[in-house]
Amino acid sequence: MQTITSGKVVSELTQIARSSGQKVGFVPTMGALHQGHKSLVEKARNENDLVVVSIFVNPTQFNDAGDLKKYPRTPDQDADLLLNAGCDILFVPSVDEMYPAGFDEEEKTDLVGLDLVMEGRSRPGHFNGVVQVVKKLFSIVGECNSYFGEKDFQQLAIIRRMTKQLYLPVKIIACPTVRESGGLAMSSRNMRLSPEGRMAANNISKILFALKAKWKEMSTGEAKRFVEEAILAEKLFRLDYFDIVDRESLLPSAANEKRNVIGCIAVFIGEVRLIDNVSLD
Ligand code: AMP
């Protein structure tokens, strides 16, 4: 595995690989890697000849400077995990490499409102930052298969939309959420939970799976109330949102619609904010 800090060098290496007929797989991450990230890299390894993983804690997608500062960074463990998962190129650009001084930022991509609901409402500007950095990463890596987790469902929907809208030569591949044995969706943020918070956090997915089991017999309103009441009953939880939305438009599903819908949730445990989702069709 080569560790590279220059976008130009990564561009050259992926270009060389493609010109000799190789397929390039790319996994963008912010580091503090866990088994969820590993599953994406392993899938990329199975489906491509050259595997590129980026680690970049992108400042423009944090609307809270404190959150950016506290974002976990575990570079040595990350390198071990990636070596094990079969990564060929680890791209670790500096902030200056990604946002060089003197280069004006190009226009914002219109995300047709996908960025304004759910996470976008709670974290204004977050998805503009995500799209800004992923666009740059895609133009560095070039034509490739790129792997994204369904855990961040709204991000996946937005990246799909952006790629299509800009005709980028990138195929977006969705990967299932990897969970801990208690059901908690793996996240770099989990390491900031207290031991009690971590125990309680398993109940987020338990509530979502309980909803999935009953969903066929419920109205949309009943389903929302079921989740809201179950979250309220957990004293460590503070619900940010729970929405039942259409998988593509991300708009609230029509009342009692059962096709193509997903339930998305964000919960605070102390000051740690966790997200999860459950497919309801
Ligand atoms: P992050 O480092 O949090 O930006 O995540 C990088 C990629 O890993 C994103 O596509 C995430 O959706 C994905 N990811 C994060 N956690 C998980 C998980 N538990 N299961 C599957 N994919 C995940």
mmCIF file of C-alpha atoms and ligand atoms in Angstrom:
data_model
loop_
_atom_site.group_PDB
_atom_site.id
_atom_site.type_symbol
_atom_site.label_atom_id
_atom_site.label_comp_id
_atom_site.label_asym_id
_atom_site.label_seq_id
_atom_site.Cartn_x
_atom_site.Cartn_y
_atom_site.Cartn_z
ATOM 1 C CA MET A 1 0.000 0.000 0.000
ATOM 2 C CA GLN A 2 1.305 3.429 -0.983
ATOM 3 C CA THR A 3 0.407 6.473 1.092
ATOM 4 C CA ILE A 4 0.141 9.585 -1.076
ATOM 5 C CA THR A 5 -0.570 13.189 -0.147
ATOM 6 C CA SER A 6 -0.627 14.684 -3.665
ATOM 7 C CA GLY A 7 -3.820 14.693 -5.731
ATOM 8 C CA LYS A 8 -1.752 14.983 -8.913
ATOM 9 C CA VAL A 9 0.142 11.773 -8.133
ATOM 10 C CA VAL A 10 -3.102 9.876 -7.352
ATOM 11 C CA SER A 11 -4.551 11.150 -10.639
ATOM 12 C CA GLU A 12 -1.502 9.933 -12.575
ATOM 13 C CA LEU A 13 -1.539 6.488 -10.959
ATOM 14 C CA THR A 14 -5.250 5.892 -11.580
ATOM 15 C CA GLN A 15 -4.819 7.092 -15.168
ATOM 16 C CA ILE A 16 -1.942 4.656 -15.721
ATOM 17 C CA ALA A 17 -4.064 1.821 -14.269
ATOM 18 C CA ARG A 18 -7.030 2.625 -16.522
ATOM 19 C CA SER A 19 -4.854 2.903 -19.611
ATOM 20 C CA SER A 20 -3.698 -0.663 -19.052
ATOM 21 C CA GLY A 21 -7.328 -1.804 -18.796
ATOM 22 C CA GLN A 22 -7.577 -1.916 -15.001
ATOM 23 C CA LYS A 23 -10.723 -1.035 -13.075
ATOM 24 C CA VAL A 24 -10.356 1.504 -10.285
ATOM 25 C CA GLY A 25 -12.359 1.260 -7.036
ATOM 26 C CA PHE A 26 -12.552 4.273 -4.737
ATOM 27 C CA VAL A 27 -13.737 4.621 -1.123
ATOM 28 C CA PRO A 28 -13.856 8.152 0.338
ATOM 29 C CA THR A 29 -13.715 8.313 4.152
ATOM 30 C CA MET A 30 -12.927 10.639 7.041
ATOM 31 C CA GLY A 31 -10.809 8.055 8.877
ATOM 32 C CA ALA A 32 -11.256 6.576 12.380
ATOM 33 C CA LEU A 33 -11.990 3.465 10.380
ATOM 34 C CA HIS A 34 -14.057 0.506 11.597
ATOM 35 C CA GLN A 35 -15.569 -2.673 10.168
ATOM 36 C CA GLY A 36 -18.209 -0.636 8.294
ATOM 37 C CA HIS A 37 -15.508 1.158 6.315
ATOM 38 C CA LYS A 38 -13.625 -2.123 5.935
ATOM 39 C CA SER A 39 -16.637 -3.749 4.283
ATOM 40 C CA LEU A 40 -16.617 -1.013 1.616
ATOM 41 C CA VAL A 41 -12.897 -1.454 0.966
ATOM 42 C CA GLU A 42 -13.252 -5.239 0.762
ATOM 43 C CA LYS A 43 -16.071 -4.907 -1.743
ATOM 44 C CA ALA A 44 -13.962 -2.477 -3.766
ATOM 45 C CA ARG A 45 -11.076 -5.000 -3.589
ATOM 46 C CA ASN A 46 -13.298 -7.807 -4.924
ATOM 47 C CA GLU A 47 -14.656 -5.768 -7.805
ATOM 48 C CA ASN A 48 -11.638 -3.775 -9.030
ATOM 49 C CA ASP A 49 -7.941 -4.029 -9.902
ATOM 50 C CA LEU A 50 -6.718 -0.888 -8.150
ATOM 51 C CA VAL A 51 -8.251 0.220 -4.831
ATOM 52 C CA VAL A 52 -7.925 3.833 -3.677
ATOM 53 C CA VAL A 53 -9.109 4.971 -0.238
ATOM 54 C CA SER A 54 -9.053 8.608 0.837
ATOM 55 C CA ILE A 55 -8.931 9.831 4.415
ATOM 56 C CA PHE A 56 -9.759 13.502 4.716
ATOM 57 C CA VAL A 57 -11.621 15.157 7.572
ATOM 58 C CA ASN A 58 -13.294 17.739 5.400
ATOM 59 C CA PRO A 59 -13.667 21.058 7.259
ATOM 60 C CA THR A 60 -16.322 22.440 4.897
ATOM 61 C CA GLN A 61 -18.900 19.821 5.887
ATOM 62 C CA PHE A 62 -18.758 20.617 9.615
ATOM 63 C CA ASN A 63 -21.122 23.394 10.569
ATOM 64 C CA ASP A 64 -19.876 23.158 14.155
ATOM 65 C CA ALA A 65 -16.178 23.938 14.728
ATOM 66 C CA GLY A 66 -16.236 21.966 18.006
ATOM 67 C CA ASP A 67 -17.477 18.846 16.194
ATOM 68 C CA LEU A 68 -14.625 19.163 13.664
ATOM 69 C CA LYS A 69 -12.074 19.491 16.458
ATOM 70 C CA LYS A 70 -13.470 16.489 18.324
ATOM 71 C CA TYR A 71 -13.717 14.273 15.230
ATOM 72 C CA PRO A 72 -11.655 11.159 16.094
ATOM 73 C CA ARG A 73 -8.357 10.668 14.303
ATOM 74 C CA THR A 74 -6.602 7.276 14.433
ATOM 75 C CA PRO A 75 -4.088 7.302 11.538
ATOM 76 C CA ASP A 76 -1.952 4.303 12.577
ATOM 77 C CA GLN A 77 -4.912 1.968 13.155
ATOM 78 C CA ASP A 78 -6.478 3.196 9.912
ATOM 79 C CA ALA A 79 -3.361 2.283 7.923
ATOM 80 C CA ASP A 80 -3.323 -1.234 9.483
ATOM 81 C CA LEU A 81 -7.012 -1.790 8.713
ATOM 82 C CA LEU A 82 -6.589 -0.638 5.116
ATOM 83 C CA LEU A 83 -3.531 -2.784 4.532
ATOM 84 C CA ASN A 84 -5.540 -5.763 5.786
ATOM 85 C CA ALA A 85 -8.546 -4.921 3.631
ATOM 86 C CA GLY A 86 -6.436 -4.816 0.454
ATOM 87 C CA CYS A 87 -6.136 -1.074 -0.215
ATOM 88 C CA ASP A 88 -3.481 -0.186 -2.848
ATOM 89 C CA ILE A 89 -3.389 3.614 -2.550
ATOM 90 C CA LEU A 90 -4.152 5.554 0.617
ATOM 91 C CA PHE A 91 -4.751 9.193 -0.289
ATOM 92 C CA VAL A 92 -4.302 11.531 2.699
ATOM 93 C CA PRO A 93 -4.387 15.101 1.402
ATOM 94 C CA SER A 94 -3.852 18.137 3.605
ATOM 95 C CA VAL A 95 -6.509 20.855 3.819
ATOM 96 C CA ASP A 96 -4.252 23.037 1.604
ATOM 97 C CA GLU A 97 -4.057 20.280 -1.009
ATOM 98 C CA MET A 98 -7.849 20.083 -1.239
ATOM 99 C CA TYR A 99 -8.530 23.810 -0.808
ATOM 100 C CA PRO A 100 -5.480 25.664 -2.161
ATOM 101 C CA ALA A 101 -5.407 29.373 -1.391
ATOM 102 C CA GLY A 102 -6.176 31.578 -4.358
ATOM 103 C CA PHE A 103 -8.494 29.131 -6.089
ATOM 104 C CA ASP A 104 -12.010 30.461 -5.996
ATOM 105 C CA GLU A 105 -14.579 27.848 -5.289
ATOM 106 C CA GLU A 106 -16.776 27.031 -8.224
ATOM 107 C CA GLU A 107 -20.537 27.340 -8.085
ATOM 108 C CA LYS A 108 -22.511 25.236 -5.654
ATOM 109 C CA THR A 109 -24.261 22.215 -7.151
ATOM 110 C CA ASP A 110 -28.039 22.523 -7.011
ATOM 111 C CA LEU A 111 -29.166 19.541 -4.965
ATOM 112 C CA VAL A 112 -32.859 20.083 -5.758
ATOM 113 C CA GLY A 113 -33.774 20.223 -2.086
ATOM 114 C CA LEU A 114 -32.310 16.810 -1.202
ATOM 115 C CA ASP A 115 -29.884 18.701 1.014
ATOM 116 C CA LEU A 116 -32.517 20.669 2.906
ATOM 117 C CA VAL A 117 -34.402 17.873 4.685
ATOM 118 C CA MET A 118 -33.423 15.697 7.669
ATOM 119 C CA GLU A 119 -29.623 16.026 8.128
ATOM 120 C CA GLY A 120 -29.690 19.186 6.034
ATOM 121 C CA ARG A 121 -32.218 20.798 8.378
ATOM 122 C CA SER A 122 -30.179 19.899 11.440
ATOM 123 C CA ARG A 123 -26.778 20.645 9.894
ATOM 124 C CA PRO A 124 -27.230 23.566 7.466
ATOM 125 C CA GLY A 125 -24.585 23.600 4.728
ATOM 126 C CA HIS A 126 -23.351 20.106 5.602
ATOM 127 C CA PHE A 127 -24.174 18.561 2.234
ATOM 128 C CA ASN A 128 -22.732 21.476 0.263
ATOM 129 C CA GLY A 129 -19.442 20.644 1.970
ATOM 130 C CA VAL A 130 -19.829 16.922 1.290
ATOM 131 C CA VAL A 131 -20.601 17.500 -2.392
ATOM 132 C CA GLN A 132 -17.774 20.006 -2.723
ATOM 133 C CA VAL A 133 -15.172 17.557 -1.450
ATOM 134 C CA VAL A 134 -16.554 14.443 -3.174
ATOM 135 C CA LYS A 135 -16.626 16.313 -6.496
ATOM 136 C CA LYS A 136 -12.928 17.181 -6.053
ATOM 137 C CA LEU A 137 -12.066 13.619 -5.014
ATOM 138 C CA PHE A 138 -13.920 12.210 -8.030
ATOM 139 C CA SER A 139 -12.062 14.542 -10.364
ATOM 140 C CA ILE A 140 -8.740 13.454 -8.817
ATOM 141 C CA VAL A 141 -9.485 9.701 -8.995
ATOM 142 C CA GLY A 142 -11.308 9.885 -12.350
ATOM 143 C CA GLU A 143 -13.411 7.121 -13.842
ATOM 144 C CA CYS A 144 -14.080 4.541 -11.138
ATOM 145 C CA ASN A 145 -16.538 2.536 -9.074
ATOM 146 C CA SER A 146 -17.107 4.388 -5.817
ATOM 147 C CA TYR A 147 -18.467 2.775 -2.655
ATOM 148 C CA PHE A 148 -20.790 4.452 -0.132
ATOM 149 C CA GLY A 149 -22.533 3.119 2.971
ATOM 150 C CA GLU A 150 -26.319 2.976 3.281
ATOM 151 C CA LYS A 151 -25.866 4.057 6.889
ATOM 152 C CA ASP A 152 -25.563 7.607 5.554
ATOM 153 C CA PHE A 153 -28.583 7.184 3.326
ATOM 154 C CA GLN A 154 -29.191 10.843 2.592
ATOM 155 C CA GLN A 155 -25.532 11.312 1.654
ATOM 156 C CA LEU A 156 -25.765 8.337 -0.704
ATOM 157 C CA ALA A 157 -28.910 9.752 -2.365
ATOM 158 C CA ILE A 158 -27.219 13.146 -2.787
ATOM 159 C CA ILE A 159 -23.973 11.723 -4.202
ATOM 160 C CA ARG A 160 -25.991 9.626 -6.663
ATOM 161 C CA ARG A 161 -27.913 12.694 -7.750
ATOM 162 C CA MET A 162 -24.788 14.867 -8.059
ATOM 163 C CA THR A 163 -22.949 12.215 -10.103
ATOM 164 C CA LYS A 164 -25.863 11.844 -12.488
ATOM 165 C CA GLN A 165 -26.510 15.567 -12.755
ATOM 166 C CA LEU A 166 -22.860 16.345 -13.606
ATOM 167 C CA TYR A 167 -22.404 13.282 -15.876
ATOM 168 C CA LEU A 168 -19.387 12.174 -13.846
ATOM 169 C CA PRO A 169 -17.794 8.914 -15.004
ATOM 170 C CA VAL A 170 -18.299 7.332 -11.590
ATOM 171 C CA LYS A 171 -20.539 4.393 -10.747
ATOM 172 C CA ILE A 172 -21.960 4.726 -7.239
ATOM 173 C CA ILE A 173 -22.243 1.445 -5.366
ATOM 174 C CA ALA A 174 -24.345 1.251 -2.186
ATOM 175 C CA CYS A 175 -23.140 -1.020 0.625
ATOM 176 C CA PRO A 176 -25.262 -2.332 3.520
ATOM 177 C CA THR A 177 -24.877 -0.937 7.040
ATOM 178 C CA VAL A 178 -22.503 -2.933 9.224
ATOM 179 C CA ARG A 179 -23.708 -3.218 12.832
ATOM 180 C CA GLU A 180 -22.192 -4.166 16.172
ATOM 181 C CA SER A 181 -23.497 -7.386 17.745
ATOM 182 C CA GLY A 182 -26.095 -5.401 19.747
ATOM 183 C CA GLY A 183 -27.407 -3.799 16.547
ATOM 184 C CA LEU A 184 -25.793 -0.352 16.825
ATOM 185 C CA ALA A 185 -24.750 0.916 13.380
ATOM 186 C CA MET A 186 -20.957 1.220 13.410
ATOM 187 C CA SER A 187 -19.820 4.825 13.381
ATOM 188 C CA SER A 188 -16.618 6.691 14.150
ATOM 189 C CA ARG A 189 -18.713 8.717 16.587
ATOM 190 C CA ASN A 190 -19.568 5.648 18.721
ATOM 191 C CA MET A 191 -16.189 5.874 20.434
ATOM 192 C CA ARG A 192 -17.301 9.181 21.990
ATOM 193 C CA LEU A 193 -20.225 7.512 23.812
ATOM 194 C CA SER A 194 -20.064 6.775 27.554
ATOM 195 C CA PRO A 195 -20.393 3.058 28.478
ATOM 196 C CA GLU A 196 -24.082 3.628 29.432
ATOM 197 C CA GLY A 197 -24.650 5.634 26.256
ATOM 198 C CA ARG A 198 -23.209 2.833 24.188
ATOM 199 C CA MET A 199 -25.488 0.245 25.814
ATOM 200 C CA ALA A 200 -28.531 2.457 25.287
ATOM 201 C CA ALA A 201 -27.523 3.209 21.689
ATOM 202 C CA ASN A 202 -28.327 -0.387 20.685
ATOM 203 C CA ASN A 203 -31.974 0.497 21.241
ATOM 204 C CA ILE A 204 -32.005 2.860 18.257
ATOM 205 C CA SER A 205 -31.776 -0.053 15.818
ATOM 206 C CA LYS A 206 -33.992 -2.246 18.018
ATOM 207 C CA ILE A 207 -36.746 0.376 17.736
ATOM 208 C CA LEU A 208 -36.259 0.646 13.958
ATOM 209 C CA PHE A 209 -36.373 -3.131 13.515
ATOM 210 C CA ALA A 210 -39.478 -3.366 15.744
ATOM 211 C CA LEU A 211 -41.083 -0.787 13.461
ATOM 212 C CA LYS A 212 -40.141 -2.797 10.383
ATOM 213 C CA ALA A 213 -41.813 -5.885 11.884
ATOM 214 C CA LYS A 214 -45.108 -4.012 12.501
ATOM 215 C CA TRP A 215 -44.966 -1.604 9.588
ATOM 216 C CA LYS A 216 -47.332 -3.456 7.246
ATOM 217 C CA GLU A 217 -50.249 -3.017 9.666
ATOM 218 C CA MET A 218 -49.497 0.605 10.551
ATOM 219 C CA SER A 219 -50.417 3.962 9.067
ATOM 220 C CA THR A 220 -47.544 6.399 8.480
ATOM 221 C CA GLY A 221 -48.768 8.507 11.422
ATOM 222 C CA GLU A 222 -48.883 5.475 13.741
ATOM 223 C CA ALA A 223 -45.399 4.461 12.632
ATOM 224 C CA LYS A 224 -43.999 7.914 13.412
ATOM 225 C CA ARG A 225 -45.679 7.952 16.832
ATOM 226 C CA PHE A 226 -44.422 4.438 17.590
ATOM 227 C CA VAL A 227 -40.808 5.499 17.051
ATOM 228 C CA GLU A 228 -41.157 8.894 18.741
ATOM 229 C CA GLU A 229 -42.688 7.348 21.874
ATOM 230 C CA ALA A 230 -40.124 4.550 22.038
ATOM 231 C CA ILE A 231 -37.278 7.075 21.779
ATOM 232 C CA LEU A 232 -38.887 9.313 24.407
ATOM 233 C CA ALA A 233 -39.017 6.342 26.801
ATOM 234 C CA GLU A 234 -35.199 6.095 26.721
ATOM 235 C CA LYS A 235 -33.967 8.613 29.243
ATOM 236 C CA LEU A 236 -30.537 9.097 27.640
ATOM 237 C CA PHE A 237 -32.036 9.831 24.205
ATOM 238 C CA ARG A 238 -33.026 13.131 22.651
ATOM 239 C CA LEU A 239 -34.734 12.732 19.285
ATOM 240 C CA ASP A 240 -33.502 15.102 16.591
ATOM 241 C CA TYR A 241 -35.799 13.735 13.862
ATOM 242 C CA PHE A 242 -37.492 10.622 12.641
ATOM 243 C CA ASP A 243 -38.886 10.865 9.106
ATOM 244 C CA ILE A 244 -40.459 8.343 6.781
ATOM 245 C CA VAL A 245 -39.442 9.437 3.291
ATOM 246 C CA ASP A 246 -39.358 8.403 -0.341
ATOM 247 C CA ARG A 247 -35.975 6.804 -1.101
ATOM 248 C CA GLU A 248 -35.274 9.081 -4.080
ATOM 249 C CA SER A 249 -36.884 12.443 -3.406
ATOM 250 C CA LEU A 250 -36.266 12.179 0.370
ATOM 251 C CA LEU A 251 -39.590 13.955 0.819
ATOM 252 C CA PRO A 252 -42.091 12.677 3.399
ATOM 253 C CA SER A 253 -43.792 9.659 1.859
ATOM 254 C CA ALA A 254 -47.433 10.007 0.895
ATOM 255 C CA ALA A 255 -49.676 8.963 3.795
ATOM 256 C CA ASN A 256 -49.729 5.171 4.065
ATOM 257 C CA GLU A 257 -47.451 4.660 1.048
ATOM 258 C CA LYS A 258 -45.655 1.334 1.482
ATOM 259 C CA ARG A 259 -43.422 1.306 -1.597
ATOM 260 C CA ASN A 260 -39.948 2.748 -1.905
ATOM 261 C CA VAL A 261 -39.896 4.212 1.614
ATOM 262 C CA ILE A 262 -37.234 4.429 4.278
ATOM 263 C CA GLY A 263 -37.317 5.557 7.907
ATOM 264 C CA CYS A 264 -34.415 7.833 8.855
ATOM 265 C CA ILE A 265 -33.530 8.848 12.397
ATOM 266 C CA ALA A 266 -31.079 11.076 14.253
ATOM 267 C CA VAL A 267 -30.743 10.800 18.018
ATOM 268 C CA PHE A 268 -28.564 12.670 20.507
ATOM 269 C CA ILE A 269 -27.054 10.654 23.332
ATOM 270 C CA GLY A 270 -25.384 13.301 25.482
ATOM 271 C CA GLU A 271 -23.676 15.469 22.890
ATOM 272 C CA VAL A 272 -23.045 12.619 20.455
ATOM 273 C CA ARG A 273 -25.431 12.600 17.516
ATOM 274 C CA LEU A 274 -26.087 9.239 15.880
ATOM 275 C CA ILE A 275 -27.976 8.453 12.681
ATOM 276 C CA ASP A 276 -29.514 5.236 11.402
ATOM 277 C CA ASN A 277 -32.221 4.144 9.006
ATOM 278 C CA VAL A 278 -34.452 1.222 8.142
ATOM 279 C CA SER A 279 -35.771 0.238 4.756
ATOM 280 C CA LEU A 280 -39.550 -0.122 4.957
ATOM 281 C CA ASP A 281 -40.470 -1.662 1.627
HETATM 282 P P1 AMP B 1 -17.188 8.478 7.006
HETATM 283 O O1 AMP B 1 -15.766 8.157 7.279
HETATM 284 O O2 AMP B 1 -18.051 8.505 8.207
HETATM 285 O O3 AMP B 1 -17.331 9.698 6.121
HETATM 286 O O4 AMP B 1 -17.750 7.260 6.143
HETATM 287 C C1 AMP B 1 -17.120 6.859 4.947
HETATM 288 C C2 AMP B 1 -18.014 5.879 4.250
HETATM 289 O O5 AMP B 1 -18.209 4.731 5.087
HETATM 290 C C3 AMP B 1 -19.398 6.452 3.952
HETATM 291 O O6 AMP B 1 -19.812 6.010 2.655
HETATM 292 C C4 AMP B 1 -20.252 5.834 5.030
HETATM 293 O O7 AMP B 1 -21.621 5.707 4.663
HETATM 294 C C5 AMP B 1 -19.590 4.474 5.183
HETATM 295 N N1 AMP B 1 -19.932 3.881 6.480
HETATM 296 C C6 AMP B 1 -19.792 4.461 7.695
HETATM 297 N N2 AMP B 1 -20.266 3.647 8.653
HETATM 298 C C7 AMP B 1 -20.730 2.536 8.029
HETATM 299 C C8 AMP B 1 -21.346 1.336 8.467
HETATM 300 N N3 AMP B 1 -21.603 1.098 9.753
HETATM 301 N N4 AMP B 1 -21.691 0.408 7.543
HETATM 302 C C9 AMP B 1 -21.441 0.636 6.219
HETATM 303 N N5 AMP B 1 -20.862 1.751 5.740
HETATM 304 C C10 AMP B 1 -20.507 2.689 6.635
#
